[in-house]
Coordinates of C-alpha atoms and ligand atoms in Angstrom, one line a residue:
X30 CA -165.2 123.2 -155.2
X31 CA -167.5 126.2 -153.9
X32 CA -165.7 128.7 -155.9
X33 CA -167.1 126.3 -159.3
X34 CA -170.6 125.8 -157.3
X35 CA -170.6 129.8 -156.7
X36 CA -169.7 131.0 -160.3
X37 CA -172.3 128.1 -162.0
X38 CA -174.5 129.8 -159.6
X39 CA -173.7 133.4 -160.5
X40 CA -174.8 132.5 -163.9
X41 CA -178.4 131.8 -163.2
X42 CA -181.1 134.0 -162.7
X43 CA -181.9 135.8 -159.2
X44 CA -184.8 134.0 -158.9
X45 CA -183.9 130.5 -160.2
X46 CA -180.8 131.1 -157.6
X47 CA -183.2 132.0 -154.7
X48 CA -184.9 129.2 -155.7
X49 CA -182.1 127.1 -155.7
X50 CA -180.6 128.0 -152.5
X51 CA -184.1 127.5 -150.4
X52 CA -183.9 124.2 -151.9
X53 CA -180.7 123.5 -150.9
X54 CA -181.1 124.7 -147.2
X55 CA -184.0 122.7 -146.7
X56 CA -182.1 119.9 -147.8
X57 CA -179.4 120.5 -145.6
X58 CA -181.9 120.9 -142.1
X59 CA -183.1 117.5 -143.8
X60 CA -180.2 115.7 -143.9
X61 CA -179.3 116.9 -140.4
X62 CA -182.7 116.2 -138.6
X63 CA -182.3 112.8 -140.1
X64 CA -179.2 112.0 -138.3
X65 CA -180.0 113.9 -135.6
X66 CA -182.9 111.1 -135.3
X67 CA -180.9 108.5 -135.8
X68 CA -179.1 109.0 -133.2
X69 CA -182.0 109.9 -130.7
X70 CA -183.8 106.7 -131.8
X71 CA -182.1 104.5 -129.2
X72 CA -184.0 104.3 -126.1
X73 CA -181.8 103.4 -123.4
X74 CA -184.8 103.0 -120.6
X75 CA -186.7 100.6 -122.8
X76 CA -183.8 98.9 -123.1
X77 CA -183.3 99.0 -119.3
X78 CA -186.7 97.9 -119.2
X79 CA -186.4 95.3 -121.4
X80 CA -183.3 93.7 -119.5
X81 CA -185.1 94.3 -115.8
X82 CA -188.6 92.2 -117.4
X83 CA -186.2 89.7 -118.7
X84 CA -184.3 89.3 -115.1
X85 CA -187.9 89.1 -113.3
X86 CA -188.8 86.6 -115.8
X87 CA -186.0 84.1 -115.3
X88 CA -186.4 85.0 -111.7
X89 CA -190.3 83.6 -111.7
X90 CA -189.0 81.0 -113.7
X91 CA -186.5 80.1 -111.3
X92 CA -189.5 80.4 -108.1
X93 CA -191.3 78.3 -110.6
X94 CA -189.0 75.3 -111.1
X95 CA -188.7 75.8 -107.4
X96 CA -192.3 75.2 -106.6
X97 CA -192.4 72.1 -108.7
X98 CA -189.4 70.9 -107.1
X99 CA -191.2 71.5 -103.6
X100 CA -194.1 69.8 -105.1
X101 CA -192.3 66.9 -106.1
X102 CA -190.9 66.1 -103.1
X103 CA -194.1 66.9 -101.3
X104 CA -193.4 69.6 -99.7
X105 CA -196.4 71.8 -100.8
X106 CA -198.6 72.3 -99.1
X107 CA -200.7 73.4 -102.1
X108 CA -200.2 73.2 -105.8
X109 CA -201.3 76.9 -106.0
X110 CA -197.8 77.8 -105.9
X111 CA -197.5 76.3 -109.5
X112 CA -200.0 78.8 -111.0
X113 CA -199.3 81.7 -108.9
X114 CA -196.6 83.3 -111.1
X115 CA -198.1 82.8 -114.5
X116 CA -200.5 85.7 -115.3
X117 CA -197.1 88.0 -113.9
X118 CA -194.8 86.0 -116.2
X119 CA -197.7 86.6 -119.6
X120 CA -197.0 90.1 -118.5
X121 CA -193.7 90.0 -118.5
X122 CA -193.6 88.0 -122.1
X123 CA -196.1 90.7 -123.3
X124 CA -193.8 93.3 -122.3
X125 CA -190.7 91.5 -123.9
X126 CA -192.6 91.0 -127.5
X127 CA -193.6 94.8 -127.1
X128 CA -189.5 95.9 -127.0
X129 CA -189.0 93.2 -130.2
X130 CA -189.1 95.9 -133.1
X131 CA -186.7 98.2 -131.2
X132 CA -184.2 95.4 -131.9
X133 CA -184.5 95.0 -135.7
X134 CA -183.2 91.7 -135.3
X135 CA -184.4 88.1 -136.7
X136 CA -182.2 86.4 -134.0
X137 CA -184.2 87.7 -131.1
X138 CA -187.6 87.3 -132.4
X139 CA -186.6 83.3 -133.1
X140 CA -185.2 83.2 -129.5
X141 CA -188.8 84.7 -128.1
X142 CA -190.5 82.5 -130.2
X143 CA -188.6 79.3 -128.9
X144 CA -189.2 80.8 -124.8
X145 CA -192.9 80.9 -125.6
X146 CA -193.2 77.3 -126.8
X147 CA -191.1 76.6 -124.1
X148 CA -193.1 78.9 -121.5
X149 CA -196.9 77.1 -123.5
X150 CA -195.3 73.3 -123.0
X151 CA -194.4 74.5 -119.4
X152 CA -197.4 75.7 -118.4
X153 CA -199.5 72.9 -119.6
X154 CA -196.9 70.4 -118.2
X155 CA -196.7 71.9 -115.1
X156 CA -200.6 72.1 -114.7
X157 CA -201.0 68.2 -115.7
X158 CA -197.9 68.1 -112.7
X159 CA -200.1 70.0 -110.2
X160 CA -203.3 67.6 -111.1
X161 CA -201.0 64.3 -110.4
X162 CA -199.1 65.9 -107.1
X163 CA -201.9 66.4 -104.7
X164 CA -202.9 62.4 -104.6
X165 CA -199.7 61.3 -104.5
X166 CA -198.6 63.8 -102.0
X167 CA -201.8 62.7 -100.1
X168 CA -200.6 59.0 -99.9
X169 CA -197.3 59.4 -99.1
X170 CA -198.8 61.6 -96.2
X171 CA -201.2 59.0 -95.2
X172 CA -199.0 55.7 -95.9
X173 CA -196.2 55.9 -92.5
X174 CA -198.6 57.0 -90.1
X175 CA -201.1 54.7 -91.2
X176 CA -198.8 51.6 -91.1
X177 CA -197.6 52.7 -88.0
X178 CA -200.9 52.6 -86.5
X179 CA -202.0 49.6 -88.5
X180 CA -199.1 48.0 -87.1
X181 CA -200.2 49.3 -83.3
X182 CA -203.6 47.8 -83.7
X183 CA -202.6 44.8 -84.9
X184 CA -200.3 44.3 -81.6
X185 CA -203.7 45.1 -79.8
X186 CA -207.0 44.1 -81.0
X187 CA -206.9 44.2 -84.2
X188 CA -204.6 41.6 -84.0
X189 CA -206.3 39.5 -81.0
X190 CA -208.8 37.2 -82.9
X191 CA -205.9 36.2 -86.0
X192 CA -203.0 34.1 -86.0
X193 CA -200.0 35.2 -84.0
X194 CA -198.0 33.8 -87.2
X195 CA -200.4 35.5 -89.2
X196 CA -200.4 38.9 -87.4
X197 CA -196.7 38.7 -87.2
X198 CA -196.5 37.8 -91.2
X199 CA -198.8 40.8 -92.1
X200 CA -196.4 43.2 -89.9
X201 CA -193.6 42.2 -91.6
X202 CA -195.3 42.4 -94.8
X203 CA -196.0 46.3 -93.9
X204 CA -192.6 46.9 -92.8
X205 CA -191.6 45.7 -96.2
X206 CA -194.7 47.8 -98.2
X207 CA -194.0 51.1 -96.1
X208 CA -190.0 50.6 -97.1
X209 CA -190.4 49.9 -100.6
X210 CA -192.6 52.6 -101.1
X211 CA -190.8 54.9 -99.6
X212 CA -187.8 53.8 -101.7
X213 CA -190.3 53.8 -105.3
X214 CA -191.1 57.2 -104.2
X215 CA -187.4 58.5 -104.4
X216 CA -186.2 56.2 -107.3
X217 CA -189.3 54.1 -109.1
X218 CA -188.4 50.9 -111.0
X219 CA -190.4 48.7 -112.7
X220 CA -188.5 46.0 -110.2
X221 CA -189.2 48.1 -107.2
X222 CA -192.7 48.0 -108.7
X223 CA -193.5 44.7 -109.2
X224 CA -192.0 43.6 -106.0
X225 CA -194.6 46.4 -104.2
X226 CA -197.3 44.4 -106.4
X227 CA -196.4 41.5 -104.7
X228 CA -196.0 42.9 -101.3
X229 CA -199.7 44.2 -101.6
X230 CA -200.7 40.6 -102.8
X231 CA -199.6 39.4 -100.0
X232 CA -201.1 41.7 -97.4
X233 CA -204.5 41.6 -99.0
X234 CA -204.0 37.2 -99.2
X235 CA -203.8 38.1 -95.2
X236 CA -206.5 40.2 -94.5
X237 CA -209.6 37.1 -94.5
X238 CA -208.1 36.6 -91.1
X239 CA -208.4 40.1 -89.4
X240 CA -211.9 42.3 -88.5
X241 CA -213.4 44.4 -91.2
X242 CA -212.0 47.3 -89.5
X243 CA -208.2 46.2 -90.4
X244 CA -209.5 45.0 -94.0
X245 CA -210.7 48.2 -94.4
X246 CA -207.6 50.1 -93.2
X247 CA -205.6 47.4 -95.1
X248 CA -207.8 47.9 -98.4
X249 CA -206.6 51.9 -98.1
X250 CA -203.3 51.5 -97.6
X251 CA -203.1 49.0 -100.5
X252 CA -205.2 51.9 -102.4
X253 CA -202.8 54.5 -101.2
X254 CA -199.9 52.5 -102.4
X255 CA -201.4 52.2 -106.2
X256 CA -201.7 55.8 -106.0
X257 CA -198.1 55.8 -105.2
X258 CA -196.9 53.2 -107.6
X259 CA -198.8 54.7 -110.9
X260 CA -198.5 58.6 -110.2
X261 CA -194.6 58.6 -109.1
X262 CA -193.4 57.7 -112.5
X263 CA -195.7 60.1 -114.2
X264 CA -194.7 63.0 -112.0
X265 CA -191.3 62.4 -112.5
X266 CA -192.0 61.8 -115.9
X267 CA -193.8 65.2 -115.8
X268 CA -191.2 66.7 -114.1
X269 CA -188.0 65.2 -116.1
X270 CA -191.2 66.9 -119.6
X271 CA -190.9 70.3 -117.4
X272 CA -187.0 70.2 -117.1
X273 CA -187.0 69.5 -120.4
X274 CA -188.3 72.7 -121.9
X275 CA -185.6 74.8 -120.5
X276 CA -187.2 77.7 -120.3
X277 CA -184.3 79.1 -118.4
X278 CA -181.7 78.7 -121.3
X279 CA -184.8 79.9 -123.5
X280 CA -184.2 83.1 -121.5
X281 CA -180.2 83.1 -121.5
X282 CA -180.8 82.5 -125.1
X283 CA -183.2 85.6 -125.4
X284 CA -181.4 87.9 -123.2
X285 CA -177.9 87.0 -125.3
X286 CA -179.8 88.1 -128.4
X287 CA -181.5 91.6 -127.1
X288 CA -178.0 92.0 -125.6
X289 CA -176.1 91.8 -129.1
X290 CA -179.6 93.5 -130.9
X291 CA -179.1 97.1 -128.6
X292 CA -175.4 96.6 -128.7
X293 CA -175.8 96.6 -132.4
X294 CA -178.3 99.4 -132.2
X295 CA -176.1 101.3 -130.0
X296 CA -173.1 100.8 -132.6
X297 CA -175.5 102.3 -135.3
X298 CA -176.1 105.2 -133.1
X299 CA -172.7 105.8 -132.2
X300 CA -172.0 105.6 -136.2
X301 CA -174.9 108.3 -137.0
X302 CA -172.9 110.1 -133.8
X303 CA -170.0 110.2 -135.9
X304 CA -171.6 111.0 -139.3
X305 CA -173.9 113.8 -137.3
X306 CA -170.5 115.4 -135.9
X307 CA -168.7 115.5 -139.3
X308 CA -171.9 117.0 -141.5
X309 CA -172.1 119.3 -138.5
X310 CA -168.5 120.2 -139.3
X311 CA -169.4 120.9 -142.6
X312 CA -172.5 123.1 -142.0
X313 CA -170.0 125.3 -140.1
X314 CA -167.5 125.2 -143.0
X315 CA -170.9 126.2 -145.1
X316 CA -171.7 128.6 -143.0
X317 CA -168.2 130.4 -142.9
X318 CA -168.2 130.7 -146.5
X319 CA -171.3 131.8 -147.1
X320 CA -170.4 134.2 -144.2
X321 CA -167.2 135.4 -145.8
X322 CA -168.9 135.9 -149.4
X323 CA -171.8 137.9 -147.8
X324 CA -169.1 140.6 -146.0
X325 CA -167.0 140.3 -149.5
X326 CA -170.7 141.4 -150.9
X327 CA -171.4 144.3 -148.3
X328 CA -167.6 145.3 -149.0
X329 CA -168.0 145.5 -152.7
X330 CA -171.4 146.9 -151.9
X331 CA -169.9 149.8 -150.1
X332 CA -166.7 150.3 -152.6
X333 CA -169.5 150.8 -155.0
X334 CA -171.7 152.9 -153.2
X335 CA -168.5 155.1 -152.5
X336 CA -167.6 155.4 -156.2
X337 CA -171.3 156.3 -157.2
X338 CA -171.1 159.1 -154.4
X339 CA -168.1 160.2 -155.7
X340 CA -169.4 159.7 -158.7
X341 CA -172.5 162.0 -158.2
X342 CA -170.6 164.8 -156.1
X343 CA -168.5 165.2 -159.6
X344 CA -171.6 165.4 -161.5
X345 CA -172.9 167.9 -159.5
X346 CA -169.8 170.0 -159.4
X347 CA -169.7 169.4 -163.3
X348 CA -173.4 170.1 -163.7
X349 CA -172.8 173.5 -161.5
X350 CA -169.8 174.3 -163.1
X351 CA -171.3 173.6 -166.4
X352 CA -174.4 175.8 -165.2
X353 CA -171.9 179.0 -164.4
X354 CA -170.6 178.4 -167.6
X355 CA -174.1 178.6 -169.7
X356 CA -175.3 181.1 -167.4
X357 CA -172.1 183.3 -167.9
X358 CA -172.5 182.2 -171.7
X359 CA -175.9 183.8 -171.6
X360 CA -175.3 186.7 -169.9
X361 CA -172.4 187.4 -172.5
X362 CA -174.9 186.7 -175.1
X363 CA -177.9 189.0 -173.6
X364 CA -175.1 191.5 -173.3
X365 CA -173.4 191.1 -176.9
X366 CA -177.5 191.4 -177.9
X367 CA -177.9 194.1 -176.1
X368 CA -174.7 196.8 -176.7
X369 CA -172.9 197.7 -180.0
X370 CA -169.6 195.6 -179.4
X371 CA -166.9 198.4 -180.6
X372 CA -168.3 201.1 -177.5
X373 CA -169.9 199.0 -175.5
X374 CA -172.6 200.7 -176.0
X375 CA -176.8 199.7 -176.0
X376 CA -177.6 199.2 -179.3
X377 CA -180.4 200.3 -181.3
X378 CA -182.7 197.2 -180.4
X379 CA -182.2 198.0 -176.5
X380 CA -182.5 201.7 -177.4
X381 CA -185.7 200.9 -178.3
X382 CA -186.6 198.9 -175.5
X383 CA -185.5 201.4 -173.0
X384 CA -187.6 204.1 -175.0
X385 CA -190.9 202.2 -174.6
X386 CA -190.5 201.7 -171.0
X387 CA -189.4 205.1 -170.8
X388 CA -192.3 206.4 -172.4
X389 CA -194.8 204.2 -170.4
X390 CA -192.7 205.5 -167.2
X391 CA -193.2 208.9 -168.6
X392 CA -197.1 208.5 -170.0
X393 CA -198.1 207.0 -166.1
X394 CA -195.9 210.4 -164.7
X395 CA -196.9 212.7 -167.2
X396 CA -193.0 213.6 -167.3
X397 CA -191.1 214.1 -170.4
X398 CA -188.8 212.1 -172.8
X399 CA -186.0 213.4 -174.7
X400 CA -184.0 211.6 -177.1
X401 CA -181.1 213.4 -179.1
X402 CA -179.5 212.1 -182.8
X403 CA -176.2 212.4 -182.6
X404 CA -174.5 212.4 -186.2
X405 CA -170.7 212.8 -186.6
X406 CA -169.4 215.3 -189.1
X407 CA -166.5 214.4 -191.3
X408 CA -166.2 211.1 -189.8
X409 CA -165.6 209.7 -193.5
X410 CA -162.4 211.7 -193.6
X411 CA -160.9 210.0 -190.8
X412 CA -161.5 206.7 -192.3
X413 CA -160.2 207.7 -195.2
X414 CA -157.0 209.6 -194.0
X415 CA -156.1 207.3 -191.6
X416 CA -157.9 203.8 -192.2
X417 CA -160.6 202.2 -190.4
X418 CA -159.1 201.3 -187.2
X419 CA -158.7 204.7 -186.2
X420 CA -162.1 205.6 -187.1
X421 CA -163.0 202.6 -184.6
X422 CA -161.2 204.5 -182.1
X423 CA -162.7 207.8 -182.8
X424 CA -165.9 205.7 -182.5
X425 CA -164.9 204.6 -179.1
X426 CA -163.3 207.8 -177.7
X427 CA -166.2 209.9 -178.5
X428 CA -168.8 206.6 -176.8
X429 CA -166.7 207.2 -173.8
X430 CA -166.2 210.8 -173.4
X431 CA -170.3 211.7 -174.2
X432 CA -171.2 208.9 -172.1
X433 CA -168.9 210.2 -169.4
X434 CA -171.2 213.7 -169.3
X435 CA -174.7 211.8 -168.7
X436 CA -176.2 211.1 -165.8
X437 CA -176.3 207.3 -164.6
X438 CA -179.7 207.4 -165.3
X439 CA -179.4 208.7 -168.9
X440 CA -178.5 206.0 -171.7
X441 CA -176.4 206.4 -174.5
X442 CA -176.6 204.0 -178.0
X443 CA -175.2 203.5 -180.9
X444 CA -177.3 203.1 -183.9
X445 CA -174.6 201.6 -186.1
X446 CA -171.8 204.1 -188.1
X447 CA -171.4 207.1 -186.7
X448 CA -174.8 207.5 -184.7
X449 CA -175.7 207.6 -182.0
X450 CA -178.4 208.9 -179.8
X451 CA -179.2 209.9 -176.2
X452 CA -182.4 209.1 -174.2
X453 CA -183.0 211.1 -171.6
X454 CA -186.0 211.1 -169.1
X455 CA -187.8 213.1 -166.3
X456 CA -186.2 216.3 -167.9
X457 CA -187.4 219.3 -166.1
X458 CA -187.2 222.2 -169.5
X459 CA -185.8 222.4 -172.5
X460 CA -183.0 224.2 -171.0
X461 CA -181.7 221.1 -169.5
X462 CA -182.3 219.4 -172.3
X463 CA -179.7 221.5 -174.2
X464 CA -177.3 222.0 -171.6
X465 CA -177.1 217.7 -172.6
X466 CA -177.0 218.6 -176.6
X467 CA -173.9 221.3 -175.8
X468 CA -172.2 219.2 -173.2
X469 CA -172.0 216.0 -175.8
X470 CA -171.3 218.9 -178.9
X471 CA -168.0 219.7 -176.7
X472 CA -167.4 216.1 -175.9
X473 CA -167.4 214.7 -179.2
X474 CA -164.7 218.0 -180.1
X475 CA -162.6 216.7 -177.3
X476 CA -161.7 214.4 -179.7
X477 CA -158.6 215.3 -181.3
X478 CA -156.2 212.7 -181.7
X479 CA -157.0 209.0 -182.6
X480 CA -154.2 206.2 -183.0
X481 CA -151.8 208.7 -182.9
X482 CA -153.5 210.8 -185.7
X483 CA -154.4 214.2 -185.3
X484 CA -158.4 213.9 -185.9
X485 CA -161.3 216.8 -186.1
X486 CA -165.1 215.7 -185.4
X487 CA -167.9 217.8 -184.5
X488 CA -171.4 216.2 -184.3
X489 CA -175.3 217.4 -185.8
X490 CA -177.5 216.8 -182.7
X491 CA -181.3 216.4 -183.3
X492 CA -183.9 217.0 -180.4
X493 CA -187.1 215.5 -180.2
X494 CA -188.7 215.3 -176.8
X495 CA -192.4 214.1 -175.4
X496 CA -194.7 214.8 -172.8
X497 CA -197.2 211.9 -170.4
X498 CA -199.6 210.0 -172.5
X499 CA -198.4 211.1 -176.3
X500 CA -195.0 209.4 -176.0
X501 CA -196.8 206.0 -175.8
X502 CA -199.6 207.0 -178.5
X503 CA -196.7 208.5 -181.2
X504 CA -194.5 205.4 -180.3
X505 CA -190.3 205.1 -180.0
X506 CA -190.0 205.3 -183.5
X507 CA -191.9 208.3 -184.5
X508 CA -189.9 210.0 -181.4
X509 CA -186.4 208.6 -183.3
X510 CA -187.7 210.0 -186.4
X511 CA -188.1 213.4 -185.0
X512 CA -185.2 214.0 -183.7
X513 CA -183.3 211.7 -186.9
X514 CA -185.2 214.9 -189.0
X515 CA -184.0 217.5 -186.5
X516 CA -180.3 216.2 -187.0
X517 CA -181.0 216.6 -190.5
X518 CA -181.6 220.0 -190.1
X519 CA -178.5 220.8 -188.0
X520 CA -176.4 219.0 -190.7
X521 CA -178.1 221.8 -193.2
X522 CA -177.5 224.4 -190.9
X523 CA -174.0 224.3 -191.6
X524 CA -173.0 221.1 -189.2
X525 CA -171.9 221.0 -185.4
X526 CA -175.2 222.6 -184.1
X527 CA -178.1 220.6 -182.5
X528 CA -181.6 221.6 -183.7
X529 CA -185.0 221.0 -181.6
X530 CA -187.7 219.4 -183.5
X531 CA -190.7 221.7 -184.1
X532 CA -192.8 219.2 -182.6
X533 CA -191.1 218.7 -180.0
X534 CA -193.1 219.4 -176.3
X535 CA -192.2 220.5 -173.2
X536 CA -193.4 221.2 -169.4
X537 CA -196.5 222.9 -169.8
Ligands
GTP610 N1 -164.3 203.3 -188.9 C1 -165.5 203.0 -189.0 N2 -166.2 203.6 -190.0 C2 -167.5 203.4 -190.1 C3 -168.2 202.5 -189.3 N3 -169.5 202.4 -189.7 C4 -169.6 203.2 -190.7 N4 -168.4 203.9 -191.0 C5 -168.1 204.8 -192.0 O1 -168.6 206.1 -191.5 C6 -168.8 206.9 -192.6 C7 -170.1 207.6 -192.3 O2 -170.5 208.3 -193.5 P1 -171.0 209.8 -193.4 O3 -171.8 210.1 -192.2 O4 -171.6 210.1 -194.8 O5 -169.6 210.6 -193.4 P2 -169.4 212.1 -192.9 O6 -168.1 212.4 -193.3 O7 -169.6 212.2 -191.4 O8 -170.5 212.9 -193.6 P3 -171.6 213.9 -192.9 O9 -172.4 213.1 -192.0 O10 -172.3 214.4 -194.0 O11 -170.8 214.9 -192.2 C8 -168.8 206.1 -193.8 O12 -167.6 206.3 -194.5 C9 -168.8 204.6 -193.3 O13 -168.0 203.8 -194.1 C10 -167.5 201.8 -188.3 O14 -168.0 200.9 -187.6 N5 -166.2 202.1 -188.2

């Protein structure tokens, strides 16, 4: 599959694939901060949290019921007890609706809805509760000591100026009231209640007979017993109301649902866990490959560069071989341009050359040039006698043997057939000059046998010779014809001679 992705890819452009792969990276970190959130987006301590506000609220609940229950009974000593936990328990509820969205879950935002009905009926039951408690509890305080005392004072005087049948009637009468409240108090019927009605009836029918003082301790007690018979049923009416909004299995009920909301949660996380691990896997895998193609690229890379520097190093050697090979090609060339190719000779062109520096040399010095015109006699004969190729090597034999009686400073040229000419410089008299003109005369004799052939050349030499400045105003080729005329004249002189031109000058 990434061998197809990599060669679709290797068809795009550089660009378009740079732009490409940024995309793609930035998709990747995408996709792997996403899970990586996912799985960070549980928070176990508001969870915690949640579960400790829940415990503290079923625990005020619980202080809560207890308080009513003490108030029930009568055992509070104040109804504050009722209130006290409330603006803790809003808190607490606050808190709990807070952590809601965390669960994502209809279930437990139906089960906080139902606790805060619940919680709202509570509180407004259990405040109607508190207002109906305190009278009661006040009556049922007041009711047994105050019989017993009635009761006391009715043995004594309050009982002195009645009826003993009376006094002992209205005892037994507040025997009866003092029980059957008591008993209405702990299980109120309407029986229980109408007897108590009658009970009162007939403590009240009695009281003409006793001293205001006992009527008006009779009247209270009788008042303290209403109080008693209407607010017992409606606290335990209030009370059975207050049980009735189970607040408590409100709160098992919500606590069951965050319960299976985080579990849930948790399950996602652990799933986005799972999924994080394996893309994470696959990153790596990514990574390798593109890790492995980018050394496969530096290798290749490098195979390349060493084939270019190879590469190059032969191109040089080529190029510098190739450069030899001109450069040698040229010099063969300057040479073959320069010297008469059957002697070896200089030719006439370089002849020239050589003359005009020569005769610069000599013009700056004010020493003299010479130049001989060397002519071969009979040369014509050879050819003919014994062909062309031994006229070569007459040609060549008498280059070498002249050429071998100059000085190294001295040239020699060919002009083309059978001339040739000497340039000589810095010569002294004319004397030297001649000893030249006889040494090359007995030179070019030397020559007696050519390819085997018996041969016989002589030469007609021709001296012309200048002194400083005049060599560079007559120029090389008035010098050449000077001495080419004074080789004429040795050739008319009978041949074999050398002649000096008339104009020829010497040391002054
Ligand atoms: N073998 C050979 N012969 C050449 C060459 N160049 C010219 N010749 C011949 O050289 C001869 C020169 O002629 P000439 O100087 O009149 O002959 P010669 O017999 O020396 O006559 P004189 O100078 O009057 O003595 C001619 O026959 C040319 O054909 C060459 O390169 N090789």
């Amino acid at each position: 599959m990434f061998a197809v992705l990599a060669r679709r890819l290797e068809r795009l452009g550089p660009r378009r694939r740079l732009q490409l792969g940024l995309a793609g990276v930035l998709a990747l970190i995408a996709v792997l901060a996403f899970l990586f959130i996912r799985t960070e987006a549980v928070d176990i301590a508001a969870q915690n949290q949640v579960a400790l506000n829940l415990r503290e609220l079923e625990k005020l609940d619980a202080e809560w019921d207890a308080s009513i229950v003490r108030a029930h009974i009568g055992r509070a000593a104040d109804n504050r007890r009722l209130t006290a936990p409330l603006a803790r328990m809003h808190e607490l509820a606050a808190r709990l609706r807070a952590a809601l969205p965390m669960t994502h879950s209809e279930g437990a935002a139906a089960a906080f809805q139902r606790l805060t009905v619940a919680l709202a009926a509570k509180e407004q039951l259990a405040a109607e509760f508190g207002r109906r408690t305190p009278p009661l509890r006040t009556a049922l305080l007041y009711l047994p000591p105050a019989v017993a005392n009635l009761k006391t004072d009715l043995a004594g005087i309050g009982g002195a100026l009645a009826p003993a049948r009376i006094v002992l009637r209205l005892d037994a009468s507040l025997n009866d009231l003092l029980s059957q409240i008591l008993r209405y108090n702990l299980a109120p019927t309407d029986k229980l209640a109408a007897r108590i009605a009658d009970t009162l009836g007939d403590i009240e029918a009695q009281e003409i007979a006793f001293s205001p003082a006992v009527v008006d301790t009779i009247d209270t007690i009788a008042r303290q017993s209403r109080v008693v018979l209407v607010n017992r049923p409606l606290a335990n009416a209030l009370e059975a109301s207050i049980a009735a909004t189970r607040t408590a299995e409100a709160m098992d009920q919500l606590g069951r649902e965050y319960d299976r909301a985080f579990d849930a949660v948790l399950l996602e996380r652990e799933r986005y866990r799972g999924w994080l691990f394996a893309y994470s896997a696959l990153l790596l895998v990514l990574l390798a490959w593109a890790g492995m193609r980018l050394r496969r690229s530096y290798r290749i890379i490098g195979e390349v560069n060493q084939r270019l520097k190879a590469a190059n190093e032969t191109l040089e050697q080529r190029v510098a071989e190739r450069t030899a090979e001109l450069q040698a090609q040229s010099k063969q060339l300057e040479l073959l341009a320069q010297h008469d190719s059957l002697t070896g000779l200089v030719n006439v062109r370089q002849l020239t050359r050589l003359l005009d520096h020569a005769l610069v040399r000599a013009s700056r010095r004010g020493t003299i040039v010479v130049v001989m015109f060397i002519d071969l006699d009979g040369f014509k004969a050879v050819n003919d006698t014994y062909g062309h190729g031994t006229g070569d090597v007459v040609l060549q034999e008498v280059a070498q043997r002249v050429q071998a009686r100059l000085r190294a400073e001295d040239a020699l040229a060919r002009l083309g057939g059978d001339e040739f000419v000497i340039l000589l410089e810095e010569v002294n008299s004319p004397e030297g000059a001649l000893r030249v003109a006889q040494a090359a005369l007995d030179a070019i004799r030397s020559v007696t046998r050519a390819n085997g052939h018996p041969v016989r050349v002589s030469a007609s030499i021709g001296i012309a010779s200048v002194r400083g400045r005049d060599g560079v105003e007559r120029g090389a080729e008035a010098l050449l014809a000077q001495a080419d005329q004074a080789m004429y004249q040795a050739k008319q002189a009978g041949k074999g001679v050398f002649v000096i031109s008339p104009q020829a000058e010497w040391a002054a």
